[in-house]
């Protein structure tokens, strides 16, 4: 830990307060520093390629992040980055960044994201890497659409990793009254969404905040308590920037989430269709790793765990981690559970 | 004394977290209410016709005032997207003609839309590519037009380069 210098005659508590109040005046630390190249672009989406430091595996990793937040959390800072950990370990990494949809993108549905963006992106990544197979890793809602994609994929998906991925939408514990009203159709926001075309980023942010923590002061108290620790402050600011960096959600996607997932729970029931193709979890023949976090208030394990019953593939693993929704386990390299699971399933090269 | 003051922030943090959790649970309990969500839904639906009227009025005004509305901008964006999709399709089509371009592209990050080439190892793409290759070689042998084909390839490569130069303006990442 790098402590700031405190004058000898200044009490520690005053120093902390002084540093705390000075934080807004300091420049924002840089984020997303792992070297990358854009290999494909469609509309607002970009497929980023992160070359391996020394390629050791033949199967590249394709990352799909949530539709409501930026993927910055995957590459927060050197030494605190999942992407950096992957490339240091010898994996080629592709990240599909969906960007920030505007008014003109209001008609983009989940089907469009899966077929026109993810499927095309995976094809591009395969061609770019020259690989014969690929690992698809999805986070949160990105994991849900990754699972849907894997269920209809024509591409050779060798491994599927679902991180804090909601699958069973009937299992949501909080706001059951709201869910019931939406299911019955007595609460309906489709017309409102149609007018505005997207759900603005601020509404997404406060919606998520409402589910997780309507009053949000403890992070600031933690910052105050460690305001004299420069490293902590830098990390806090990066994490906070990501926490507040929501992106708008395309209206058609929001409506489809409501209709297909929240109301009808089609992914679990096996009745989901993506552009006419049946997207059943039992179609997935890749090796699957599912991870849930014990203290996750946004996606509790009850929403994740049922996926194991519906997957019929031979190689499936479920792991429960002792952290919250956005864990900070990317510090110091690849998380242990990934280090143990992924390399042997990624065709190691004979160097 | 200093130590005590220093602990103040720690205690404040613990106390704050505890109170935050209590208040959050209370708030969530209170708002998890069917009538509340239904009344929010009703009031938002009541606003819909008014907002539509305002948007229509804005569209009408734009004819006189000659300014573009969000709908106009969205239409242009859709046209751009259509164009992007056409270029994508063209690239994919070309990639089936010249699969051996793979190595060349990989070595040139500036031409990094390397997706123009099908993966040599890809299961499903492999079969398609092999059949293309076989078909291509048969035709070449039968016609004996290898020189002409080379010229065509060169022309196609130039076209791809031009397309990529067009598409990747302003997209390079400074971290590299």
PDB file of N, CA and C in Angstrom, chain B residues 71-103:
ATOM      1  N   UNK B  71     -35.924  11.807 -35.694  1.00  0.00           N
ATOM      2  CA  UNK B  71     -36.321  10.769 -36.658  1.00  0.00           C
ATOM      3  C   UNK B  71     -35.472  10.870 -37.925  1.00  0.00           C
ATOM      4  N   UNK B  72     -35.210  12.091 -38.366  1.00  0.00           N
ATOM      5  CA  UNK B  72     -34.373  12.279 -39.559  1.00  0.00           C
ATOM      6  C   UNK B  72     -32.965  11.726 -39.306  1.00  0.00           C
ATOM      7  N   UNK B  73     -32.438  12.066 -38.145  1.00  0.00           N
ATOM      8  CA  UNK B  73     -31.085  11.607 -37.801  1.00  0.00           C
ATOM      9  C   UNK B  73     -31.060  10.072 -37.734  1.00  0.00           C
ATOM     10  N   UNK B  74     -32.116   9.509 -37.140  1.00  0.00           N
ATOM     11  CA  UNK B  74     -32.193   8.037 -37.024  1.00  0.00           C
ATOM     12  C   UNK B  74     -32.250   7.395 -38.406  1.00  0.00           C
ATOM     13  N   UNK B  75     -32.985   8.030 -39.327  1.00  0.00           N
ATOM     14  CA  UNK B  75     -33.069   7.485 -40.691  1.00  0.00           C
ATOM     15  C   UNK B  75     -31.709   7.484 -41.375  1.00  0.00           C
ATOM     16  N   UNK B  76     -30.956   8.554 -41.180  1.00  0.00           N
ATOM     17  CA  UNK B  76     -29.613   8.617 -41.782  1.00  0.00           C
ATOM     18  C   UNK B  76     -28.723   7.530 -41.165  1.00  0.00           C
ATOM     19  N   UNK B  77     -28.818   7.392 -39.836  1.00  0.00           N
ATOM     20  CA  UNK B  77     -28.014   6.370 -39.150  1.00  0.00           C
ATOM     21  C   UNK B  77     -28.335   4.979 -39.695  1.00  0.00           C
ATOM     22  N   UNK B  78     -29.608   4.752 -39.993  1.00  0.00           N
ATOM     23  CA  UNK B  78     -30.005   3.440 -40.526  1.00  0.00           C
ATOM     24  C   UNK B  78     -29.437   3.219 -41.924  1.00  0.00           C
ATOM     25  N   UNK B  79     -29.376   4.288 -42.695  1.00  0.00           N
ATOM     26  CA  UNK B  79     -28.789   4.178 -44.034  1.00  0.00           C
ATOM     27  C   UNK B  79     -27.292   3.836 -43.931  1.00  0.00           C
ATOM     28  N   UNK B  80     -26.632   4.483 -42.978  1.00  0.00           N
ATOM     29  CA  UNK B  80     -25.197   4.210 -42.770  1.00  0.00           C
ATOM     30  C   UNK B  80     -25.006   2.748 -42.376  1.00  0.00           C
ATOM     31  N   UNK B  81     -25.888   2.278 -41.525  1.00  0.00           N
ATOM     32  CA  UNK B  81     -25.794   0.886 -41.067  1.00  0.00           C
ATOM     33  C   UNK B  81     -26.010  -0.082 -42.232  1.00  0.00           C
ATOM     34  N   UNK B  82     -26.957   0.271 -43.084  1.00  0.00           N
ATOM     35  CA  UNK B  82     -27.196  -0.570 -44.276  1.00  0.00           C
ATOM     36  C   UNK B  82     -25.932  -0.666 -45.125  1.00  0.00           C
ATOM     37  N   UNK B  83     -25.279   0.474 -45.276  1.00  0.00           N
ATOM     38  CA  UNK B  83     -24.049   0.541 -46.070  1.00  0.00           C
ATOM     39  C   UNK B  83     -22.957  -0.331 -45.419  1.00  0.00           C
ATOM     40  N   UNK B  84     -22.885  -0.220 -44.101  1.00  0.00           N
ATOM     41  CA  UNK B  84     -21.902  -1.006 -43.342  1.00  0.00           C
ATOM     42  C   UNK B  84     -22.148  -2.498 -43.550  1.00  0.00           C
ATOM     43  N   UNK B  85     -23.412  -2.870 -43.531  1.00  0.00           N
ATOM     44  CA  UNK B  85     -23.753  -4.286 -43.704  1.00  0.00           C
ATOM     45  C   UNK B  85     -23.420  -4.769 -45.118  1.00  0.00           C
ATOM     46  N   UNK B  86     -23.617  -3.869 -46.095  1.00  0.00           N
ATOM     47  CA  UNK B  86     -23.274  -4.240 -47.478  1.00  0.00           C
ATOM     48  C   UNK B  86     -21.769  -4.467 -47.603  1.00  0.00           C
ATOM     49  N   UNK B  87     -20.982  -3.597 -46.977  1.00  0.00           N
ATOM     50  CA  UNK B  87     -19.520  -3.752 -47.031  1.00  0.00           C
ATOM     51  C   UNK B  87     -19.112  -5.065 -46.358  1.00  0.00           C
ATOM     52  N   UNK B  88     -19.746  -5.349 -45.225  1.00  0.00           N
ATOM     53  CA  UNK B  88     -19.480  -6.604 -44.510  1.00  0.00           C
ATOM     54  C   UNK B  88     -19.731  -7.798 -45.413  1.00  0.00           C
ATOM     55  N   UNK B  89     -20.875  -7.773 -46.096  1.00  0.00           N
ATOM     56  CA  UNK B  89     -21.232  -8.898 -46.965  1.00  0.00           C
ATOM     57  C   UNK B  89     -20.241  -9.033 -48.112  1.00  0.00           C
ATOM     58  N   UNK B  90     -19.840  -7.894 -48.639  1.00  0.00           N
ATOM     59  CA  UNK B  90     -18.873  -7.884 -49.731  1.00  0.00           C
ATOM     60  C   UNK B  90     -17.544  -8.483 -49.267  1.00  0.00           C
ATOM     61  N   UNK B  91     -17.133  -8.091 -48.080  1.00  0.00           N
ATOM     62  CA  UNK B  91     -15.885  -8.622 -47.523  1.00  0.00           C
ATOM     63  C   UNK B  91     -15.970 -10.128 -47.331  1.00  0.00           C
ATOM     64  N   UNK B  92     -17.111 -10.574 -46.824  1.00  0.00           N
ATOM     65  CA  UNK B  92     -17.286 -12.011 -46.602  1.00  0.00           C
ATOM     66  C   UNK B  92     -17.247 -12.766 -47.924  1.00  0.00           C
ATOM     67  N   UNK B  93     -17.868 -12.182 -48.929  1.00  0.00           N
ATOM     68  CA  UNK B  93     -17.884 -12.799 -50.246  1.00  0.00           C
ATOM     69  C   UNK B  93     -16.470 -12.899 -50.803  1.00  0.00           C
ATOM     70  N   UNK B  94     -15.738 -11.813 -50.653  1.00  0.00           N
ATOM     71  CA  UNK B  94     -14.367 -11.792 -51.167  1.00  0.00           C
ATOM     72  C   UNK B  94     -13.477 -12.774 -50.425  1.00  0.00           C
ATOM     73  N   UNK B  95     -13.743 -12.907 -49.148  1.00  0.00           N
ATOM     74  CA  UNK B  95     -12.905 -13.801 -48.339  1.00  0.00           C
ATOM     75  C   UNK B  95     -13.003 -15.247 -48.806  1.00  0.00           C
ATOM     76  N   UNK B  96     -14.122 -15.617 -49.373  1.00  0.00           N
ATOM     77  CA  UNK B  96     -14.254 -16.993 -49.869  1.00  0.00           C
ATOM     78  C   UNK B  96     -13.449 -17.171 -51.166  1.00  0.00           C
ATOM     79  N   UNK B  97     -13.183 -16.074 -51.840  1.00  0.00           N
ATOM     80  CA  UNK B  97     -12.416 -16.147 -53.094  1.00  0.00           C
ATOM     81  C   UNK B  97     -10.926 -16.239 -52.812  1.00  0.00           C
ATOM     82  N   UNK B  98     -10.465 -15.524 -51.784  1.00  0.00           N
ATOM     83  CA  UNK B  98      -9.016 -15.478 -51.530  1.00  0.00           C
ATOM     84  C   UNK B  98      -8.686 -15.855 -50.076  1.00  0.00           C
ATOM     85  N   UNK B  99      -8.846 -17.116 -49.718  1.00  0.00           N
ATOM     86  CA  UNK B  99      -8.584 -17.508 -48.332  1.00  0.00           C
ATOM     87  C   UNK B  99      -7.130 -17.371 -47.913  1.00  0.00           C
ATOM     88  N   UNK B 100      -6.188 -17.443 -48.866  1.00  0.00           N
ATOM     89  CA  UNK B 100      -4.769 -17.403 -48.497  1.00  0.00           C
ATOM     90  C   UNK B 100      -4.311 -16.035 -48.019  1.00  0.00           C
ATOM     91  N   UNK B 101      -5.220 -15.066 -48.000  1.00  0.00           N
ATOM     92  CA  UNK B 101      -4.880 -13.724 -47.534  1.00  0.00           C
ATOM     93  C   UNK B 101      -4.669 -13.665 -46.018  1.00  0.00           C
ATOM     94  N   UNK B 102      -5.067 -14.693 -45.343  1.00  0.00           N
ATOM     95  CA  UNK B 102      -5.020 -14.742 -43.884  1.00  0.00           C
ATOM     96  C   UNK B 102      -3.683 -14.271 -43.300  1.00  0.00           C
ATOM     97  N   UNK B 103      -2.583 -14.928 -43.696  1.00  0.00           N
ATOM     98  CA  UNK B 103      -1.272 -14.622 -43.141  1.00  0.00           C
ATOM     99  C   UNK B 103      -0.879 -13.177 -43.384  1.00  0.00           C
TER     100      UNK B 103
END
